[in-house]
Amino acid sequence: MKIGIFGSSTVAQTIGSKLVNLGHEVMISSRDLDKAKDDAPSPAEWATTNSAQAGSFAEAAAFGEILFNCTAGMHSVEAISTANLNDLDGKILVDVANPLDFSGGFPPSLSVCNTSSLGEQLQSAFPELKVVKTLNTVNANLMVDATRVSSPTTIFIAGNDAGAKSQVKDTFLTAFGWKDIIDLGDITNARATEMYLPLWVRLYGTLNTADFNISVAR
Amino acid sequence: MKIGIFGSSTVAQTIGSKLVNLGHEVMISSRDLDKAKDDAPSPAEWATTNSAQAGSFAEAAAFGEILFNCTAGMHSVEAISTANLNDLDGKILVDVANPLDFSGGFPPSLSVCNTSSLGEQLQSAFPELKVVKTLNTVNANLMVDATRVSSPTTIFIAGNDAGAKSQVKDTFLTAFGWKDIIDLGDITNARATEMYLPLWVRLYGTLNTADFNISVAR
């Protein structure tokens, strides 16, 4: 399947590499294909070494049958708005981003929360898309390999379109090793998983590792 | 030990009963000792049947060597401000409340979050107190009996005073059955556990039970 990824950060590259390994065709995207950042190679260099492609946000939107949002949450709407609306129409957007605001230093706050969320903003800004919020509660390495944490843990999914959620589960979450998948309901539930991030960030500081996740025991 | 509990709701009564069973002397408190609410008996009736006492918020503050905040989070500062400051001086306040705002219906939003929290508001409003935020991530029945969920789960603690946190762990959390206790650090970390509540509320709706909790796997 052709997957267009908005973004070129470590998250985008980690998901991109995994999707290539699973047999998908992948294009990551950026405003500047030759700029390395966050200890990650430039999009162009990553594409070369990963048998993938790199392009603009608009090119990734046109390329993908399914799209991933791996941009920084505060800039996601702006980035995706550079795509042609025709290239979004009817497609699934797997939104793994969080609206983290580092302008006040660390730990970050959220640029939107409580009465809305990034997932809801995206669904509202781009009604052509079927936004599925998932994987945003774990580190990139764990997103694509649930077995990095020894005991089975939980991943959440939310979105308005049942068929889209089902496809994301079958095509990606299961392939990434996730077994305990809790469907919270419609996209307003993105609020809940994004507001978990402040706890994630502090646990990261306390545990001194990003290889952790929560399991919902019931 | 003498424990003064701000509040008389189900949470206050559940914690109160457990503390009586553990051998403590308990006073719950309310503006109206004869008013039953939330399917809970009136404070006066509860006190009679539980070998405990019921009084005003100010009387509970004077009574307790250690204090619990079990009031509705949106009204906690107002409730505790009716106490004499002398009766708060140097005491631990175990804050188990959440600033849930039901004015917009269900699910609730938070009346404070992201850049502050109820725990921080209480510590700021009452610098005489040593505020320890804990137990606010689980239902009242689970607060006082961690074994209600079959597999071991995690409870968080946050506060500025290390000695106070240590005493709360030893005196209460261990007695309530909690083994995996993660100290997140100072009281600003109350933000993290309070912002988990939107996820808790939605999980409650999805799982159709309040007998669940998260375990941090690492």
CSV table of C-alpha atoms in Angstrom, one decimal:
chain,number,residue,atom,x,y,z
A,1,MET,CA,0.0,0.0,0.0
A,2,LYS,CA,1.2,3.6,-0.6
A,3,ILE,CA,1.6,5.5,2.6
A,4,GLY,CA,2.1,9.3,2.7
A,5,ILE,CA,3.6,10.6,5.9
A,6,PHE,CA,3.3,14.2,6.9
A,7,GLY,CA,6.6,15.0,8.6
A,8,SER,CA,10.2,13.8,8.6
A,9,SER,CA,11.1,13.7,12.3
A,10,THR,CA,12.3,10.7,14.2
A,11,VAL,CA,8.7,9.6,14.6
A,12,ALA,CA,8.1,9.9,10.8
A,13,GLN,CA,11.3,8.0,10.0
A,14,THR,CA,10.7,5.3,12.6
A,15,ILE,CA,7.1,4.6,11.3
A,16,GLY,CA,8.3,5.0,7.7
A,17,SER,CA,11.1,2.4,8.1
A,18,LYS,CA,8.7,-0.1,9.7
A,19,LEU,CA,6.1,0.4,7.0
A,20,VAL,CA,8.8,-0.2,4.3
A,21,ASN,CA,9.8,-3.4,6.2
A,22,LEU,CA,6.2,-4.5,6.1
A,23,GLY,CA,6.2,-4.1,2.3
A,24,HIS,CA,4.5,-0.7,1.9
A,25,GLU,CA,5.6,2.1,-0.3
A,26,VAL,CA,6.4,5.2,1.8
A,27,MET,CA,6.9,8.9,1.2
A,28,ILE,CA,7.9,11.1,4.1
A,29,SER,CA,7.6,14.9,3.7
A,30,SER,CA,9.1,18.1,4.8
A,31,ARG,CA,9.5,21.8,3.8
A,32,ASP,CA,13.2,21.2,3.4
A,33,LEU,CA,14.3,17.8,2.2
A,34,ASP,CA,18.0,18.4,2.8
A,35,LYS,CA,17.8,19.5,6.4
A,36,ALA,CA,18.8,17.0,9.1
A,37,LYS,CA,17.2,17.6,12.6
A,38,ASP,CA,16.6,16.0,16.0
A,39,ASP,CA,19.6,13.6,15.4
A,40,ALA,CA,17.7,12.3,12.4
A,41,PRO,CA,19.2,12.2,8.9
A,42,SER,CA,17.7,14.6,6.3
A,43,PRO,CA,14.5,13.4,4.6
A,44,ALA,CA,16.3,12.9,1.3
A,45,GLU,CA,19.1,10.9,2.9
A,46,TRP,CA,16.6,8.8,4.9
A,47,ALA,CA,14.7,8.1,1.8
A,48,THR,CA,17.8,6.9,-0.1
A,49,THR,CA,18.9,4.6,2.7
A,50,ASN,CA,15.4,3.2,3.3
A,51,SER,CA,14.1,2.5,-0.2
A,52,ALA,CA,11.5,5.2,0.3
A,53,GLN,CA,10.7,8.6,-1.1
A,54,ALA,CA,10.7,12.1,0.3
A,55,GLY,CA,8.7,15.0,-0.9
A,56,SER,CA,6.6,18.1,0.1
A,57,PHE,CA,3.6,17.8,2.3
A,58,ALA,CA,1.4,18.2,-0.8
A,59,GLU,CA,3.4,15.4,-2.6
A,60,ALA,CA,3.0,13.0,0.3
A,61,ALA,CA,-0.8,13.7,0.4
A,62,ALA,CA,-1.0,12.9,-3.3
A,63,PHE,CA,1.2,9.8,-3.0
A,64,GLY,CA,-0.5,8.1,-0.1
A,65,GLU,CA,-3.6,5.9,-0.2
A,66,ILE,CA,-3.4,6.2,3.6
A,67,LEU,CA,-1.8,9.2,5.4
A,68,PHE,CA,0.0,9.5,8.7
A,69,ASN,CA,0.4,12.8,10.7
A,70,CYS,CA,3.8,12.8,12.2
A,71,THR,CA,4.3,16.5,12.2
A,72,ALA,CA,4.8,18.5,15.4
A,73,GLY,CA,1.2,18.9,16.7
A,74,MET,CA,1.3,22.7,17.1
A,75,HIS,CA,1.9,22.9,13.3
A,76,SER,CA,-0.1,20.0,12.0
A,77,VAL,CA,-3.1,21.9,10.6
A,78,GLU,CA,-0.8,24.4,8.9
A,79,ALA,CA,1.3,21.6,7.3
A,80,ILE,CA,-1.6,19.6,6.0
A,81,SER,CA,-3.3,22.7,4.7
A,82,THR,CA,-0.6,22.9,2.0
A,83,ALA,CA,-2.0,19.7,0.4
A,84,ASN,CA,-4.6,19.8,-2.4
A,85,LEU,CA,-8.0,19.0,-0.9
A,86,ASN,CA,-8.6,16.6,-3.7
A,87,ASP,CA,-5.7,14.5,-2.5
A,88,LEU,CA,-7.2,14.2,1.0
A,89,ASP,CA,-10.7,13.3,0.0
A,90,GLY,CA,-11.9,10.1,1.6
A,91,LYS,CA,-8.5,9.1,2.9
A,92,ILE,CA,-7.6,7.9,6.4
A,93,LEU,CA,-5.3,10.1,8.4
A,94,VAL,CA,-3.6,8.2,11.2
A,95,ASP,CA,-2.9,11.0,13.7
A,96,VAL,CA,0.0,10.0,16.0
A,97,ALA,CA,0.9,13.6,17.0
A,98,ASN,CA,0.5,15.5,20.2
A,99,PRO,CA,0.0,19.3,20.6
A,100,LEU,CA,3.1,19.6,22.8
A,101,ASP,CA,4.1,23.2,23.5
A,102,PHE,CA,7.8,23.6,24.5
A,103,SER,CA,7.7,27.4,24.4
A,104,GLY,CA,7.8,27.4,28.2
A,105,GLY,CA,10.6,24.9,28.4
A,106,PHE,CA,10.4,21.3,29.7
A,107,PRO,CA,8.1,19.8,30.7
A,108,PRO,CA,5.9,21.0,27.8
A,109,SER,CA,2.3,22.1,28.1
A,110,LEU,CA,-0.4,21.3,25.5
A,111,SER,CA,-1.4,24.0,23.0
A,112,VAL,CA,-4.9,22.6,22.9
A,113,CYS,CA,-6.7,20.4,25.5
A,114,ASN,CA,-9.6,20.0,27.8
A,115,THR,CA,-12.4,21.2,25.5
A,116,SER,CA,-10.8,20.2,22.2
A,117,SER,CA,-7.7,18.4,20.9
A,118,LEU,CA,-5.4,18.1,18.0
A,119,GLY,CA,-7.4,15.2,16.6
A,120,GLU,CA,-10.6,17.2,16.7
A,121,GLN,CA,-8.9,20.2,15.2
A,122,LEU,CA,-7.7,18.1,12.3
A,123,GLN,CA,-11.0,16.4,11.7
A,124,SER,CA,-12.7,19.8,11.8
A,125,ALA,CA,-10.2,21.5,9.5
A,126,PHE,CA,-10.2,18.6,7.0
A,127,PRO,CA,-13.7,17.0,6.9
A,128,GLU,CA,-12.5,15.2,3.8
A,129,LEU,CA,-10.2,13.0,5.9
A,130,LYS,CA,-11.2,10.2,8.2
A,131,VAL,CA,-9.0,11.0,11.2
A,132,VAL,CA,-8.0,8.1,13.4
A,133,LYS,CA,-6.2,9.0,16.6
A,134,THR,CA,-3.9,6.3,17.9
A,135,LEU,CA,-0.3,5.5,19.0
A,136,ASN,CA,0.2,9.0,20.4
A,137,THR,CA,0.6,7.6,24.0
A,138,VAL,CA,3.9,5.9,23.3
A,139,ASN,CA,7.4,6.7,22.1
A,140,ALA,CA,8.1,6.2,18.3
A,141,ASN,CA,10.1,3.0,18.8
A,142,LEU,CA,7.3,1.5,20.9
A,143,MET,CA,4.6,2.6,18.4
A,144,VAL,CA,6.0,0.2,15.8
A,145,ASP,CA,7.1,-2.6,18.2
A,146,ALA,CA,4.8,-3.2,21.1
A,147,THR,CA,7.1,-6.0,22.3
A,148,ARG,CA,9.8,-3.5,23.4
A,149,VAL,CA,8.0,-3.4,26.8
A,150,SER,CA,8.0,-6.9,28.3
A,151,SER,CA,4.5,-7.2,29.6
A,152,PRO,CA,1.6,-6.6,27.2
A,153,THR,CA,0.4,-3.0,27.3
A,154,THR,CA,-2.6,-1.1,26.0
A,155,ILE,CA,-3.0,1.2,22.9
A,156,PHE,CA,-6.0,3.4,22.3
A,157,ILE,CA,-7.8,4.3,19.2
A,158,ALA,CA,-10.5,7.0,18.5
A,159,GLY,CA,-12.2,8.3,15.4
A,160,ASN,CA,-15.6,8.9,13.9
A,161,ASP,CA,-15.4,6.3,11.1
A,162,ALA,CA,-15.7,2.7,12.3
A,163,GLY,CA,-14.4,1.3,9.0
A,164,ALA,CA,-11.3,3.5,9.1
A,165,LYS,CA,-10.6,2.4,12.7
A,166,SER,CA,-11.0,-1.2,11.7
A,167,GLN,CA,-8.6,-0.8,8.8
A,168,VAL,CA,-6.0,1.0,11.0
A,169,LYS,CA,-6.2,-1.8,13.5
A,170,ASP,CA,-5.8,-4.5,10.9
A,171,THR,CA,-3.2,-2.9,8.7
A,172,PHE,CA,-1.0,-1.2,11.2
A,173,LEU,CA,-1.7,-1.8,14.9
A,174,THR,CA,-1.7,-5.6,14.7
A,175,ALA,CA,1.4,-5.5,12.4
A,176,PHE,CA,3.1,-3.3,15.0
A,177,GLY,CA,2.5,-6.0,17.7
A,178,TRP,CA,-0.5,-4.4,19.5
A,179,LYS,CA,-2.9,-6.8,21.0
A,180,ASP,CA,-4.8,-4.9,23.7
A,181,ILE,CA,-6.4,-2.2,21.6
A,182,ILE,CA,-9.1,-0.1,23.3
A,183,ASP,CA,-11.5,1.8,21.1
A,184,LEU,CA,-12.6,4.9,23.0
A,185,GLY,CA,-15.2,6.0,20.5
A,186,ASP,CA,-15.4,9.1,18.3
A,187,ILE,CA,-12.7,11.7,17.7
A,188,THR,CA,-13.6,13.8,20.7
A,189,ASN,CA,-11.8,11.0,22.7
A,190,ALA,CA,-8.5,12.3,21.3
A,191,ARG,CA,-8.8,14.7,24.1
A,192,ALA,CA,-8.3,11.9,26.6
A,193,THR,CA,-5.2,10.3,25.1
A,194,GLU,CA,-3.6,13.7,24.3
A,195,MET,CA,-4.1,14.8,27.9
A,196,TYR,CA,-2.3,11.7,29.1
A,197,LEU,CA,0.9,13.2,27.6
A,198,PRO,CA,1.7,15.4,30.7
A,199,LEU,CA,1.8,12.1,32.7
A,200,TRP,CA,3.9,10.4,30.0
A,201,VAL,CA,6.4,13.3,30.0
A,202,ARG,CA,6.8,13.1,33.7
A,203,LEU,CA,7.1,9.4,33.8
A,204,TYR,CA,9.8,9.7,31.1
A,205,GLY,CA,11.7,12.0,33.5
A,206,THR,CA,11.1,9.8,36.5
A,207,LEU,CA,11.8,6.4,34.8
A,208,ASN,CA,14.7,7.7,32.7
A,209,THR,CA,13.6,5.7,29.7
A,210,ALA,CA,11.0,6.1,26.9
A,211,ASP,CA,10.5,2.3,26.8
A,212,PHE,CA,7.4,2.2,29.0
A,213,ASN,CA,3.7,2.2,28.5
A,214,ILE,CA,0.5,1.7,30.5
A,215,SER,CA,-1.6,-1.4,30.7
A,216,VAL,CA,-5.2,-1.0,31.6
A,217,ALA,CA,-5.9,-3.7,34.1
A,218,ARG,CA,-9.6,-4.6,34.5
B,1,MET,CA,-4.0,8.7,64.5
B,2,LYS,CA,-6.7,11.5,64.3
B,3,ILE,CA,-7.7,12.1,60.6
B,4,GLY,CA,-9.8,15.0,59.5
B,5,ILE,CA,-11.5,14.6,56.2
B,6,PHE,CA,-12.8,17.6,54.2
B,7,GLY,CA,-15.9,16.4,52.5
B,8,SER,CA,-18.7,13.8,53.2
B,9,SER,CA,-19.2,12.3,49.7
B,10,THR,CA,-18.9,8.6,48.8
B,11,VAL,CA,-15.1,9.2,48.5
B,12,ALA,CA,-14.9,10.7,52.0
B,13,GLN,CA,-17.1,8.0,53.5
B,14,THR,CA,-15.2,5.2,51.7
B,15,ILE,CA,-11.8,6.5,52.9
B,16,GLY,CA,-13.2,7.3,56.3
B,17,SER,CA,-14.6,3.7,56.8
B,18,LYS,CA,-11.2,2.2,55.8
B,19,LEU,CA,-9.3,4.5,58.2
B,20,VAL,CA,-11.6,3.6,61.1
B,21,ASN,CA,-11.0,-0.1,60.2
B,22,LEU,CA,-7.3,0.5,60.3
B,23,GLY,CA,-7.7,1.9,63.9
B,24,HIS,CA,-7.7,5.7,63.2
B,25,GLU,CA,-10.1,8.2,64.7
B,26,VAL,CA,-12.0,9.9,61.9
B,27,MET,CA,-14.0,13.0,61.4
B,28,ILE,CA,-15.7,13.7,58.0
B,29,SER,CA,-17.1,17.1,57.4
B,30,SER,CA,-19.8,19.0,55.5
B,31,ARG,CA,-21.8,22.2,55.5
B,32,ASP,CA,-24.9,20.2,56.3
B,33,LEU,CA,-24.5,17.2,58.5
B,34,ASP,CA,-28.0,15.9,58.0
B,35,LYS,CA,-28.1,16.0,54.2
B,36,ALA,CA,-27.7,12.7,52.4
B,37,LYS,CA,-26.4,12.9,48.8
B,38,ASP,CA,-24.9,10.8,45.9
B,39,ASP,CA,-26.6,7.7,47.3
B,40,ALA,CA,-24.5,8.2,50.5
B,41,PRO,CA,-26.0,8.5,53.9
B,42,SER,CA,-25.9,11.9,55.7
B,43,PRO,CA,-22.6,12.7,57.4
B,44,ALA,CA,-24.3,12.4,60.8
B,45,GLU,CA,-25.8,9.0,60.0
B,46,TRP,CA,-22.5,7.7,58.5
B,47,ALA,CA,-20.6,8.8,61.6
B,48,THR,CA,-23.0,7.0,63.9
B,49,THR,CA,-22.8,3.7,62.0
B,50,ASN,CA,-19.1,3.9,61.5
B,51,SER,CA,-17.9,4.8,65.0
B,52,ALA,CA,-16.6,8.1,63.7
B,53,GLN,CA,-17.5,11.8,63.9
B,54,ALA,CA,-18.9,14.4,61.6
B,55,GLY,CA,-18.4,18.2,61.8
B,56,SER,CA,-17.8,21.4,59.9
B,57,PHE,CA,-14.8,21.8,57.6
B,58,ALA,CA,-13.3,23.9,60.4
B,59,GLU,CA,-13.9,21.3,63.0
B,60,ALA,CA,-12.4,18.6,60.8
B,61,ALA,CA,-9.3,20.8,60.3
B,62,ALA,CA,-8.9,21.2,64.1
B,63,PHE,CA,-9.6,17.5,64.8
B,64,GLY,CA,-7.1,15.9,62.3
B,65,GLU,CA,-3.4,15.4,62.8
B,66,ILE,CA,-3.4,14.6,59.1
B,67,LEU,CA,-6.1,15.9,56.7
B,68,PHE,CA,-7.7,14.5,53.6
B,69,ASN,CA,-9.3,16.5,50.8
B,70,CYS,CA,-12.3,14.6,49.5
B,71,THR,CA,-14.4,17.6,48.5
B,72,ALA,CA,-15.4,18.3,44.9
B,73,GLY,CA,-12.3,19.7,43.3
B,74,MET,CA,-13.9,22.9,42.0
B,75,HIS,CA,-14.9,23.8,45.5
B,76,SER,CA,-11.9,22.5,47.5
B,77,VAL,CA,-10.1,25.9,48.1
B,78,GLU,CA,-13.3,27.5,49.2
B,79,ALA,CA,-14.2,24.6,51.6
B,80,ILE,CA,-10.7,24.5,53.2
B,81,SER,CA,-10.6,28.3,53.5
B,82,THR,CA,-13.3,28.1,56.2
B,83,ALA,CA,-10.7,26.4,58.5
B,84,ASN,CA,-8.6,28.4,61.0
B,85,LEU,CA,-5.1,28.7,59.6
B,86,ASN,CA,-3.7,27.7,62.9
B,87,ASP,CA,-5.4,24.4,62.5
B,88,LEU,CA,-3.7,23.8,59.2
B,89,ASP,CA,-0.2,24.8,60.2
B,90,GLY,CA,2.4,22.1,59.4
B,91,LYS,CA,-0.2,19.4,58.7
B,92,ILE,CA,-0.2,17.0,55.7
B,93,LEU,CA,-3.2,17.4,53.3
B,94,VAL,CA,-3.7,14.2,51.3
B,95,ASP,CA,-5.4,15.6,48.2
B,96,VAL,CA,-7.4,12.8,46.4
B,97,ALA,CA,-9.7,15.2,44.6
B,98,ASN,CA,-10.0,16.2,40.9
B,99,PRO,CA,-11.2,19.5,39.5
B,100,LEU,CA,-13.9,17.9,37.4
B,101,ASP,CA,-16.3,20.4,35.9
B,102,PHE,CA,-19.7,18.8,35.1
B,103,SER,CA,-21.3,22.1,34.0
B,104,GLY,CA,-21.1,21.0,30.4
B,105,GLY,CA,-22.5,17.6,31.1
B,106,PHE,CA,-20.8,14.2,30.8
B,107,PRO,CA,-17.9,13.6,30.1
B,108,PRO,CA,-16.7,16.4,32.4
B,109,SER,CA,-13.9,18.8,31.6
B,110,LEU,CA,-11.3,20.1,34.1
B,111,SER,CA,-11.8,23.5,35.8
B,112,VAL,CA,-8.0,23.9,36.0
B,113,CYS,CA,-5.3,22.0,34.0
B,114,ASN,CA,-2.3,22.2,31.7
B,115,THR,CA,-0.5,25.2,33.4
B,116,SER,CA,-1.7,24.5,36.9
B,117,SER,CA,-3.7,22.0,38.9
B,118,LEU,CA,-5.9,21.6,41.9
B,119,GLY,CA,-2.9,20.3,43.9
B,120,GLU,CA,-0.9,23.4,43.1
B,121,GLN,CA,-3.8,25.7,43.8
B,122,LEU,CA,-4.2,24.1,47.2
B,123,GLN,CA,-0.5,24.3,48.0
B,124,SER,CA,-0.5,28.0,46.9
B,125,ALA,CA,-3.6,28.9,48.8
B,126,PHE,CA,-2.5,27.2,52.0
B,127,PRO,CA,1.3,27.3,52.3
B,128,GLU,CA,0.8,26.1,55.9
B,129,LEU,CA,-0.1,22.7,54.5
B,130,LYS,CA,2.1,20.0,53.1
B,131,VAL,CA,0.0,19.0,50.1
B,132,VAL,CA,0.5,15.4,48.9
B,133,LYS,CA,-1.4,14.5,45.7
B,134,THR,CA,-2.2,10.8,45.4
B,135,LEU,CA,-5.0,8.3,44.8
B,136,ASN,CA,-6.8,10.7,42.5
B,137,THR,CA,-6.4,8.3,39.5
B,138,VAL,CA,-8.7,5.6,40.8
B,139,ASN,CA,-12.2,5.1,42.0
B,140,ALA,CA,-12.9,5.4,45.8
B,141,ASN,CA,-13.3,1.7,46.4
B,142,LEU,CA,-10.0,1.0,44.6
B,143,MET,CA,-8.2,3.8,46.5
B,144,VAL,CA,-8.5,1.9,49.7
B,145,ASP,CA,-8.2,-1.6,48.3
B,146,ALA,CA,-5.6,-1.9,45.5
B,147,THR,CA,-6.4,-5.7,45.3
B,148,ARG,CA,-9.9,-5.0,43.8
B,149,VAL,CA,-8.1,-5.1,40.4
B,150,SER,CA,-6.5,-8.5,39.9
B,151,SER,CA,-3.1,-7.7,38.5
B,152,PRO,CA,-0.9,-5.2,40.4
B,153,THR,CA,-1.3,-1.7,39.2
B,154,THR,CA,0.4,1.7,39.8
B,155,ILE,CA,-0.4,4.6,42.0
B,156,PHE,CA,1.2,8.0,41.8
B,157,ILE,CA,2.3,10.5,44.4
B,158,ALA,CA,3.5,14.1,44.2
B,159,GLY,CA,4.3,16.8,46.6
B,160,ASN,CA,7.0,19.3,47.7
B,161,ASP,CA,7.8,17.7,51.1
B,162,ALA,CA,9.7,14.4,51.0
B,163,GLY,CA,8.9,13.6,54.6
B,164,ALA,CA,5.2,14.1,54.1
B,165,LYS,CA,5.2,11.8,51.0
B,166,SER,CA,7.0,9.2,52.9
B,167,GLN,CA,4.5,9.4,55.8
B,168,VAL,CA,1.6,9.1,53.4
B,169,LYS,CA,3.1,6.1,51.7
B,170,ASP,CA,3.8,4.3,55.0
B,171,THR,CA,0.6,5.3,56.8
B,172,PHE,CA,-1.9,5.1,54.0
B,173,LEU,CA,-0.8,3.8,50.6
B,174,THR,CA,0.8,0.6,51.9
B,175,ALA,CA,-2.1,0.0,54.3
B,176,PHE,CA,-4.5,0.4,51.3
B,177,GLY,CA,-2.6,-2.4,49.4
B,178,TRP,CA,-0.5,-0.2,47.0
B,179,LYS,CA,2.9,-1.7,46.1
B,180,ASP,CA,3.9,0.0,42.9
B,181,ILE,CA,4.0,3.6,44.0
B,182,ILE,CA,5.7,6.1,41.6
B,183,ASP,CA,6.9,9.4,43.1
B,184,LEU,CA,6.6,11.9,40.3
B,185,GLY,CA,8.3,14.7,42.2
B,186,ASP,CA,7.0,18.1,43.4
B,187,ILE,CA,3.4,19.3,43.5
B,188,THR,CA,3.5,20.6,39.9
B,189,ASN,CA,3.2,17.0,38.9
B,190,ALA,CA,-0.4,17.0,40.2
B,191,ARG,CA,-1.0,18.4,36.7
B,192,ALA,CA,0.0,15.1,35.2
B,193,THR,CA,-2.3,12.9,37.3
B,194,GLU,CA,-5.3,15.2,37.2
B,195,MET,CA,-5.0,15.4,33.4
B,196,TYR,CA,-5.2,11.6,33.3
B,197,LEU,CA,-8.8,12.0,34.4
B,198,PRO,CA,-10.3,12.6,31.0
B,199,LEU,CA,-8.9,9.2,29.9
B,200,TRP,CA,-10.1,7.6,33.1
B,201,VAL,CA,-13.6,9.0,32.5
B,202,ARG,CA,-13.7,7.7,29.0
B,203,LEU,CA,-12.3,4.3,30.0
B,204,TYR,CA,-15.1,4.1,32.7
B,205,GLY,CA,-17.6,4.7,29.9
B,206,THR,CA,-16.0,2.1,27.6
B,207,LEU,CA,-15.2,-0.6,30.1
B,208,ASN,CA,-18.5,-0.1,32.0
B,209,THR,CA,-16.8,-0.5,35.4
B,210,ALA,CA,-14.9,1.7,37.8
B,211,ASP,CA,-12.8,-1.3,38.9
B,212,PHE,CA,-9.9,-0.7,36.6
B,213,ASN,CA,-6.5,1.0,36.9
B,214,ILE,CA,-3.4,1.5,34.8
B,215,SER,CA,-0.1,-0.3,35.4
B,216,VAL,CA,3.1,1.3,34.2
B,217,ALA,CA,5.1,-1.4,32.5
B,218,ARG,CA,8.8,-0.7,32.1
